[in-house]
Amino acid sequence: MIETFKSWFEERSPREKQLLVAMAGLFVVTILWLLYLPLTDALSSARARHADAVIRYGETKARVRQVELLGKAKVPGLSGPLDTVIRDRASEAGFQLASVEPAPGGGVAIAITSAKPAALLTWIAGLEGGGILVDQLTASDNGNKTVSVRMTLKAAAR
């Protein structure tokens, strides 16, 4: 087969030989180019995915460390009965409690008729930092950039 091709090629004029060689060269370049582009795109995409995964892994490890530290942190004791502490902290934060009732399981159920969401979440974070945990929370929009809230709070286990 190679001999047949060689004899066929030898029968061509010099100009035809040059054109055939140029055509073969362009064909090889085209095939290589068609292979090169998808491979480089795939490699750059893989590098980007790998970099994102490494960043997510680092962020996750940092969050896990924070959770472990929170689990090891000592929970401060309450300075009095749970309902009294909640009333005091609510009045310090400027919230008017509509109701404070004992809840099943040793908790306290409270209702706030009007609170700004950002202030409420800051207050809840302060409660959690002070050893009071939110067991249940229901909030509804009042339509005037405030919310009404019903929640059940419990003292954190020591």
Coordinates of N, CA, C and O in Angstrom, one line a residue:
M1 N 0.8 -1.2 0.0 CA 0.0 0.0 0.0 C 0.9 1.3 0.0 O 0.6 2.2 -0.7
I2 N 1.9 1.2 0.8 CA 2.8 2.4 0.8 C 3.5 2.5 -0.5 O 3.7 3.6 -1.0
E3 N 3.9 1.4 -1.1 CA 4.5 1.5 -2.5 C 3.5 2.0 -3.5 O 3.9 2.8 -4.4
T4 N 2.3 1.7 -3.4 CA 1.3 2.2 -4.3 C 1.1 3.7 -4.2 O 1.1 4.5 -5.2
F5 N 1.1 4.2 -2.9 CA 1.0 5.6 -2.7 C 2.3 6.3 -3.1 O 2.2 7.4 -3.7
K6 N 3.4 5.7 -2.9 CA 4.7 6.3 -3.3 C 4.8 6.5 -4.8 O 5.1 7.5 -5.4
S7 N 4.3 5.4 -5.5 CA 4.4 5.5 -7.0 C 3.4 6.6 -7.5 O 3.6 7.3 -8.5
W8 N 2.2 6.6 -6.9 CA 1.2 7.6 -7.3 C 1.7 9.0 -7.0 O 1.6 9.9 -7.9
F9 N 2.4 9.2 -5.9 CA 2.9 10.5 -5.6 C 4.1 10.9 -6.5 O 4.2 12.1 -6.9
E10 N 4.9 10.0 -6.9 CA 6.0 10.2 -7.8 C 5.5 10.6 -9.2 O 6.2 11.3 -9.9
E11 N 4.3 10.2 -9.6 CA 3.8 10.5 -10.9 C 3.2 11.9 -11.0 O 3.0 12.4 -12.1
R12 N 3.1 12.6 -9.8 CA 2.6 14.0 -9.8 C 3.7 14.9 -10.2 O 4.9 14.7 -10.1
S13 N 3.2 16.1 -10.8 CA 4.1 17.1 -11.2 C 4.7 17.8 -9.9 O 4.1 17.7 -8.8
P14 N 5.8 18.5 -10.0 CA 6.4 19.2 -8.8 C 5.4 20.2 -8.2 O 5.3 20.2 -6.9
R15 N 4.6 20.8 -9.0 CA 3.6 21.8 -8.4 C 2.5 21.0 -7.6 O 2.1 21.4 -6.5
E16 N 2.0 19.9 -8.1 CA 1.0 19.1 -7.5 C 1.6 18.5 -6.2 O 0.9 18.4 -5.2
K17 N 2.9 18.1 -6.2 CA 3.5 17.5 -5.0 C 3.6 18.6 -3.9 O 3.3 18.3 -2.7
Q18 N 3.9 19.8 -4.3 CA 3.9 20.9 -3.3 C 2.6 21.2 -2.7 O 2.4 21.4 -1.5
L19 N 1.5 21.2 -3.6 CA 0.2 21.4 -3.1 C -0.3 20.2 -2.2 O -0.9 20.5 -1.1
L20 N 0.1 19.0 -2.5 CA -0.3 17.9 -1.7 C 0.4 17.9 -0.3 O -0.2 17.6 0.7
V21 N 1.7 18.3 -0.3 CA 2.4 18.4 0.9 C 1.8 19.5 1.8 O 1.6 19.4 3.0
A22 N 1.5 20.7 1.2 CA 0.9 21.8 1.9 C -0.5 21.4 2.5 O -0.8 21.7 3.6
M23 N -1.3 20.6 1.7 CA -2.6 20.2 2.1 C -2.4 19.2 3.3 O -3.2 19.3 4.3
A24 N -1.5 18.3 3.2 CA -1.3 17.4 4.3 C -0.8 18.1 5.6 O -1.3 17.8 6.7
G25 N 0.0 19.1 5.4 CA 0.5 19.9 6.6 C -0.7 20.7 7.2 O -0.8 20.7 8.4
L26 N -1.5 21.3 6.4 CA -2.7 22.0 6.9 C -3.7 21.0 7.6 O -4.3 21.4 8.6
F27 N -3.8 19.8 7.0 CA -4.7 18.8 7.6 C -4.2 18.5 9.0 O -5.0 18.4 10.0
V28 N -2.9 18.2 9.2 CA -2.3 17.9 10.5 C -2.5 19.0 11.5 O -2.9 18.8 12.6
V29 N -2.2 20.2 11.0 CA -2.4 21.4 11.9 C -3.8 21.5 12.3 O -4.1 21.8 13.5
T30 N -4.8 21.3 11.4 CA -6.2 21.4 11.8 C -6.6 20.3 12.8 O -7.3 20.6 13.8
I31 N -6.2 19.1 12.6 CA -6.5 18.0 13.5 C -5.9 18.3 14.9 O -6.6 18.2 15.9
L32 N -4.6 18.8 14.9 CA -4.0 19.1 16.2 C -4.7 20.2 16.9 O -4.9 20.2 18.1
W33 N -5.1 21.2 16.1 CA -5.8 22.4 16.7 C -7.2 21.9 17.2 O -7.6 22.4 18.3
L34 N -7.9 21.1 16.5 CA -9.2 20.6 17.0 C -9.0 19.7 18.3 O -10.0 19.6 19.0
L35 N -7.9 19.1 18.5 CA -7.7 18.4 19.7 C -7.2 19.3 20.8 O -7.5 19.1 22.0
Y36 N -6.4 20.3 20.5 CA -5.7 21.1 21.4 C -6.8 22.0 22.2 O -6.7 22.2 23.4
L37 N -7.7 22.7 21.4 CA -8.6 23.6 22.0 C -9.5 22.9 23.1 O -9.6 23.4 24.2
P38 N -10.2 21.8 22.8 CA -11.0 21.2 23.8 C -10.2 20.7 25.0 O -10.6 20.8 26.2
L39 N -9.0 20.3 24.8 CA -8.1 19.8 25.9 C -7.7 21.0 26.8 O -7.8 20.9 28.1
T40 N -7.3 22.1 26.2 CA -7.0 23.3 27.1 C -8.2 23.8 27.8 O -8.1 24.2 29.0
D41 N -9.3 23.9 27.1 CA -10.6 24.3 27.8 C -10.9 23.4 29.0 O -11.3 23.9 30.1
A42 N -10.8 22.1 28.8 CA -11.1 21.2 29.8 C -10.1 21.3 31.0 O -10.5 21.3 32.2
L43 N -8.8 21.5 30.7 CA -7.8 21.7 31.8 C -8.1 23.0 32.5 O -8.0 23.0 33.8
S44 N -8.4 24.0 31.9 CA -8.6 25.3 32.6 C -9.9 25.2 33.4 O -9.9 25.7 34.5
S45 N -10.9 24.5 32.9 CA -12.1 24.3 33.7 C -11.8 23.5 34.9 O -12.3 23.7 36.0
A46 N -11.0 22.4 34.7 CA -10.7 21.6 35.9 C -9.9 22.3 36.9 O -10.1 22.2 38.1
R47 N -9.0 23.2 36.5 CA -8.2 24.0 37.4 C -9.1 24.9 38.2 O -8.9 25.1 39.4
A48 N -10.1 25.6 37.5 CA -11.0 26.5 38.2 C -11.8 25.7 39.2 O -12.0 26.2 40.3
R49 N -12.3 24.5 38.8 CA -13.2 23.7 39.7 C -12.3 23.3 40.9 O -12.8 23.3 42.1
H50 N -11.1 23.0 40.7 CA -10.2 22.5 41.8 C -9.9 23.7 42.7 O -10.0 23.5 44.0
A51 N -9.7 24.9 42.2 CA -9.4 26.1 43.0 C -10.7 26.4 43.9 O -10.6 26.6 45.1
D52 N -11.9 26.3 43.3 CA -13.1 26.5 44.0 C -13.3 25.5 45.1 O -13.7 25.8 46.2
A53 N -13.0 24.2 44.8 CA -13.1 23.2 45.8 C -12.1 23.4 47.0 O -12.5 23.1 48.1
V54 N -10.9 23.8 46.7 CA -9.9 24.0 47.7 C -10.4 25.2 48.7 O -10.3 25.1 49.9
I55 N -11.0 26.2 48.1 CA -11.5 27.4 48.9 C -12.7 26.9 49.7 O -12.7 27.2 50.9
R56 N -13.6 26.1 49.1 CA -14.7 25.7 49.9 C -14.3 24.7 51.0 O -14.8 24.8 52.1
Y57 N -13.3 23.9 50.8 CA -12.8 23.0 51.8 C -12.2 23.8 52.9 O -12.4 23.5 54.1
G58 N -11.4 24.8 52.6 CA -10.8 25.7 53.7 C -11.9 26.4 54.5 O -11.8 26.5 55.7
E59 N -12.9 26.9 53.8 CA -14.0 27.6 54.5 C -14.7 26.6 55.4 O -15.1 26.9 56.6
T60 N -15.0 25.4 54.9 CA -15.7 24.4 55.7 C -14.9 24.0 56.9 O -15.4 23.8 58.0
K61 N -13.5 23.8 56.8 CA -12.7 23.5 57.9 C -12.8 24.6 59.0 O -12.8 24.3 60.2
A62 N -12.8 25.9 58.5 CA -12.8 27.0 59.5 C -14.2 27.0 60.2 O -14.2 27.2 61.4
R63 N -15.2 26.7 59.5 CA -16.6 26.6 60.2 C -16.6 25.5 61.2 O -17.2 25.6 62.2
V64 N -16.0 24.3 60.8 CA -16.0 23.2 61.7 C -15.3 23.5 63.0 O -15.7 23.2 64.1
R65 N -14.1 24.2 62.8 CA -13.4 24.6 64.0 C -14.2 25.6 64.9 O -14.2 25.5 66.1
Q66 N -14.9 26.5 64.3 CA -15.8 27.4 65.0 C -16.8 26.7 65.8 O -17.1 26.9 67.0
V67 N -17.5 25.7 65.1 CA -18.5 24.9 65.8 C -17.9 24.1 66.9 O -18.5 24.0 68.0
E68 N -16.7 23.5 66.7 CA -16.1 22.8 67.8 C -15.8 23.7 69.0 O -15.9 23.3 70.1
L69 N -15.3 24.9 68.7 CA -15.0 25.8 69.8 C -16.3 26.2 70.5 O -16.3 26.3 71.8
L70 N -17.4 26.4 69.8 CA -18.6 26.7 70.5 C -19.1 25.5 71.4 O -19.6 25.7 72.4
G71 N -18.9 24.3 70.9 CA -19.2 23.1 71.7 C -18.4 23.0 72.9 O -18.9 22.5 74.0
K72 N -17.2 23.5 72.9 CA -16.3 23.4 74.1 C -16.5 24.6 75.0 O -16.0 24.5 76.2
A73 N -17.0 25.7 74.5 CA -17.2 26.9 75.3 C -18.2 26.6 76.5 O -19.2 25.9 76.3
K74 N -17.9 27.2 77.6 CA -18.7 27.0 78.8 C -19.9 28.0 78.6 O -19.8 29.1 78.2
V75 N -21.1 27.4 78.9 CA -22.3 28.2 78.8 C -22.5 29.0 80.1 O -22.5 28.3 81.2
P76 N -22.6 30.3 80.0 CA -22.8 31.0 81.3 C -24.1 30.7 82.0 O -25.1 30.4 81.3
G77 N -24.1 30.7 83.3 CA -25.3 30.4 84.1 C -26.2 31.6 84.0 O -25.8 32.8 83.9
L78 N -27.5 31.4 84.3 CA -28.5 32.5 84.3 C -28.5 33.1 85.7 O -28.2 32.4 86.7
S79 N -28.7 34.4 85.7 CA -28.7 35.1 87.0 C -30.0 35.0 87.8 O -30.1 35.6 88.9
G80 N -30.9 34.3 87.3 CA -32.2 34.2 88.0 C -33.1 33.3 87.2 O -32.7 32.6 86.3
P81 N -34.4 33.3 87.5 CA -35.3 32.4 86.8 C -35.4 32.9 85.3 O -35.2 34.0 85.0
L82 N -35.6 31.9 84.4 CA -35.6 32.2 83.0 C -36.5 33.3 82.5 O -36.1 34.2 81.8
D83 N -37.8 33.3 83.0 CA -38.7 34.3 82.6 C -38.3 35.7 83.0 O -38.4 36.7 82.3
T84 N -37.7 35.8 84.2 CA -37.2 37.1 84.7 C -36.1 37.6 83.9 O -36.0 38.8 83.5
V85 N -35.1 36.7 83.6 CA -34.0 37.1 82.8 C -34.4 37.5 81.4 O -33.9 38.6 80.9
I86 N -35.4 36.8 80.8 CA -35.9 37.2 79.5 C -36.6 38.6 79.5 O -36.4 39.4 78.6
R87 N -37.4 38.8 80.5 CA -38.1 40.1 80.7 C -37.0 41.2 80.8 O -37.2 42.3 80.1
D88 N -36.0 41.0 81.6 CA -35.0 42.0 81.8 C -34.2 42.3 80.5 O -34.0 43.5 80.1
R89 N -33.8 41.3 79.8 CA -33.1 41.5 78.6 C -34.0 42.1 77.5 O -33.5 42.8 76.6
A90 N -35.2 41.8 77.5 CA -36.1 42.4 76.5 C -36.3 43.8 76.7 O -36.3 44.7 75.8
S91 N -36.5 44.2 78.0 CA -36.7 45.6 78.3 C -35.4 46.4 78.0 O -35.4 47.5 77.6
E92 N -34.2 45.8 78.3 CA -32.9 46.4 78.0 C -32.8 46.7 76.5 O -32.2 47.7 76.1
A93 N -33.3 45.7 75.7 CA -33.2 45.9 74.2 C -34.3 46.8 73.7 O -34.3 47.1 72.5
G94 N -35.3 47.1 74.5 CA -36.4 48.0 74.0 C -37.5 47.3 73.4 O -38.3 47.9 72.7
F95 N -37.7 46.0 73.7 CA -38.8 45.2 73.2 C -39.9 45.2 74.3 O -39.7 45.0 75.5
Q96 N -41.2 45.4 73.8 CA -42.3 45.2 74.7 C -42.9 43.8 74.5 O -43.3 43.4 73.5
L97 N -42.8 43.0 75.6 CA -43.3 41.7 75.6 C -44.8 41.7 75.8 O -45.3 42.2 76.8
A98 N -45.6 41.1 74.8 CA -47.0 41.1 74.9 C -47.4 40.0 75.9 O -48.4 40.1 76.6
S99 N -46.7 38.9 75.9 CA -47.0 37.8 76.9 C -45.7 37.0 77.2 O -44.8 36.9 76.4
V100 N -45.7 36.5 78.4 CA -44.6 35.6 78.9 C -45.3 34.5 79.6 O -45.9 34.7 80.7
E101 N -45.2 33.3 79.1 CA -45.9 32.1 79.7 C -44.9 31.0 79.8 O -44.0 30.8 78.9
P102 N -45.1 30.1 80.8 CA -44.3 28.9 80.9 C -44.6 28.0 79.7 O -45.8 27.9 79.3
A103 N -43.6 27.3 79.2 CA -43.8 26.4 78.0 C -43.4 25.0 78.5 O -42.7 24.8 79.5
P104 N -44.0 24.0 77.8 CA -43.6 22.6 78.2 C -42.1 22.4 78.1 O -41.5 22.9 77.2
G105 N -41.6 21.6 79.0 CA -40.2 21.2 79.0 C -39.3 22.3 79.7 O -38.1 22.3 79.5
G106 N -39.9 23.2 80.5 CA -39.1 24.1 81.3 C -38.7 25.4 80.5 O -37.9 26.1 81.0
G107 N -39.3 25.6 79.4 CA -39.0 26.8 78.6 C -40.0 27.9 78.9 O -40.9 27.8 79.8
V108 N -39.9 29.0 78.2 CA -40.7 30.2 78.3 C -41.2 30.6 76.9 O -40.4 30.7 76.0
A109 N -42.5 30.7 76.8 CA -43.1 31.2 75.5 C -43.3 32.7 75.6 O -43.9 33.2 76.6
I110 N -42.8 33.5 74.6 CA -43.0 34.9 74.7 C -43.6 35.4 73.3 O -43.6 34.7 72.3
A111 N -44.2 36.5 73.4 CA -44.8 37.2 72.2 C -44.4 38.6 72.2 O -44.4 39.3 73.2
I112 N -43.9 39.1 71.0 CA -43.6 40.5 70.8 C -44.4 40.9 69.6 O -44.4 40.3 68.5
T113 N -45.2 42.0 69.8 CA -46.1 42.5 68.7 C -45.4 43.3 67.6 O -45.9 43.2 66.5
S114 N -44.3 44.0 68.0 CA -43.7 44.8 67.0 C -42.2 44.9 67.3 O -41.8 45.4 68.3
A115 N -41.4 44.4 66.3 CA -40.0 44.5 66.4 C -39.3 44.6 65.0 O -39.8 44.0 64.1
K116 N -38.3 45.4 65.0 CA -37.5 45.5 63.7 C -36.7 44.2 63.6 O -36.1 43.8 64.6
P117 N -36.7 43.6 62.4 CA -36.0 42.3 62.3 C -34.5 42.3 62.6 O -34.1 41.4 63.3
A118 N -33.8 43.3 62.2 CA -32.4 43.4 62.5 C -32.1 43.4 64.0 O -31.3 42.7 64.6
A119 N -32.9 44.3 64.7 CA -32.8 44.4 66.2 C -33.2 43.1 66.9 O -32.5 42.7 67.8
L120 N -34.2 42.5 66.4 CA -34.7 41.2 67.0 C -33.6 40.1 66.8 O -33.3 39.4 67.8
L121 N -33.0 40.0 65.6 CA -32.0 39.0 65.4 C -30.7 39.2 66.3 O -30.1 38.3 66.8
T122 N -30.4 40.5 66.5 CA -29.3 40.9 67.3 C -29.6 40.5 68.8 O -28.7 39.9 69.5
W123 N -30.8 40.8 69.2 CA -31.2 40.4 70.6 C -31.2 38.9 70.8 O -30.7 38.4 71.8
I124 N -31.6 38.1 69.8 CA -31.6 36.7 69.9 C -30.2 36.2 69.9 O -29.9 35.3 70.7
A125 N -29.3 36.7 69.1 CA -27.9 36.3 69.2 C -27.3 36.6 70.6 O -26.5 35.8 71.1
G126 N -27.7 37.7 71.2 CA -27.2 38.0 72.5 C -27.7 37.0 73.5 O -27.0 36.6 74.5
L127 N -29.0 36.7 73.4 CA -29.6 35.6 74.3 C -28.8 34.3 74.2 O -28.5 33.7 75.2
E128 N -28.6 33.9 72.9 CA -27.9 32.6 72.7 C -26.4 32.7 73.3 O -25.9 31.7 73.8
G129 N -25.8 33.9 73.2 CA -24.5 34.0 73.8 C -24.5 34.0 75.3 O -23.5 33.7 76.0
G130 N -25.7 34.3 75.9 CA -25.9 34.3 77.3 C -26.5 33.1 77.9 O -26.9 33.0 79.0
G131 N -26.6 32.0 77.1 CA -27.1 30.7 77.6 C -28.5 30.5 77.4 O -29.1 29.6 78.1
I132 N -29.2 31.3 76.6 CA -30.7 31.1 76.4 C -30.8 30.7 74.9 O -30.4 31.5 74.0
L133 N -31.4 29.6 74.6 CA -31.6 29.1 73.2 C -33.0 29.3 72.8 O -33.9 29.1 73.5
V134 N -33.1 29.5 71.5 CA -34.5 29.6 70.8 C -34.9 28.2 70.5 O -34.2 27.5 69.7
D135 N -36.0 27.7 71.0 CA -36.5 26.4 70.7 C -37.4 26.4 69.5 O -37.4 25.6 68.6
Q136 N -38.3 27.4 69.5 CA -39.2 27.6 68.3 C -39.4 29.1 68.1 O -39.3 29.9 69.0
L137 N -39.6 29.5 66.8 CA -39.7 30.9 66.5 C -40.7 31.0 65.3 O -40.5 30.3 64.3
T138 N -41.7 31.9 65.5 CA -42.6 32.2 64.4 C -42.7 33.7 64.2 O -43.0 34.4 65.2
A139 N -42.4 34.2 63.1 CA -42.5 35.6 62.8 C -43.4 35.9 61.7 O -43.5 35.2 60.7
S140 N -44.2 37.0 61.8 CA -45.0 37.4 60.7 C -44.9 38.9 60.4 O -44.7 39.7 61.4
D141 N -44.9 39.3 59.2 CA -44.7 40.6 58.7 C -45.9 41.5 59.2 O -47.1 41.1 58.9
N142 N -45.6 42.6 59.7 CA -46.7 43.6 60.1 C -47.0 44.6 59.0 O -48.0 45.3 59.1
G143 N -46.2 44.6 57.9 CA -46.5 45.5 56.8 C -45.9 46.8 57.0 O -46.0 47.7 56.1
N144 N -45.2 47.1 58.1 CA -44.6 48.4 58.3 C -43.1 48.3 58.7 O -42.6 49.0 59.5
K145 N -42.5 47.3 58.0 CA -41.1 47.0 58.2 C -40.8 46.5 59.7 O -39.7 46.6 60.1
T146 N -41.8 46.0 60.3 CA -41.6 45.3 61.6 C -42.3 44.0 61.5 O -43.0 43.7 60.6
V147 N -42.0 43.1 62.5 CA -42.5 41.8 62.6 C -43.1 41.6 63.9 O -42.7 42.2 64.9
S148 N -44.1 40.7 64.0 CA -44.6 40.2 65.3 C -44.0 38.8 65.4 O -43.9 38.0 64.5
V149 N -43.7 38.5 66.7 CA -42.9 37.2 66.9 C -43.5 36.5 68.1 O -43.9 37.0 69.1
R150 N -43.6 35.2 67.9 CA -43.9 34.2 69.0 C -42.7 33.3 69.0 O -42.3 32.7 68.0
M151 N -42.1 33.1 70.2 CA -41.0 32.2 70.3 C -41.0 31.5 71.7 O -41.5 32.0 72.7
T152 N -40.4 30.3 71.7 CA -40.2 29.6 72.9 C -38.7 29.5 73.1 O -37.9 29.2 72.3
L153 N -38.3 29.9 74.4 CA -36.9 30.0 74.7 C -36.6 29.0 75.9 O -37.5 28.8 76.7
K154 N -35.4 28.4 75.9 CA -35.0 27.5 76.9 C -33.6 27.8 77.3 O -32.8 28.4 76.6
A155 N -33.3 27.5 78.6 CA -31.9 27.7 79.1 C -31.1 26.6 78.5 O -31.5 25.4 78.4
A156 N -29.9 26.9 78.1 CA -28.9 26.0 77.5 C -28.5 25.0 78.6 O -28.3 25.4 79.7
A157 N -28.3 23.8 78.2 CA -27.8 22.8 79.1 C -26.3 23.1 79.5 O -25.5 23.5 78.6
R158 N -25.9 22.9 80.7 CA -24.6 23.2 81.1 C -23.7 22.0 81.1 O -23.9 20.9 81.3

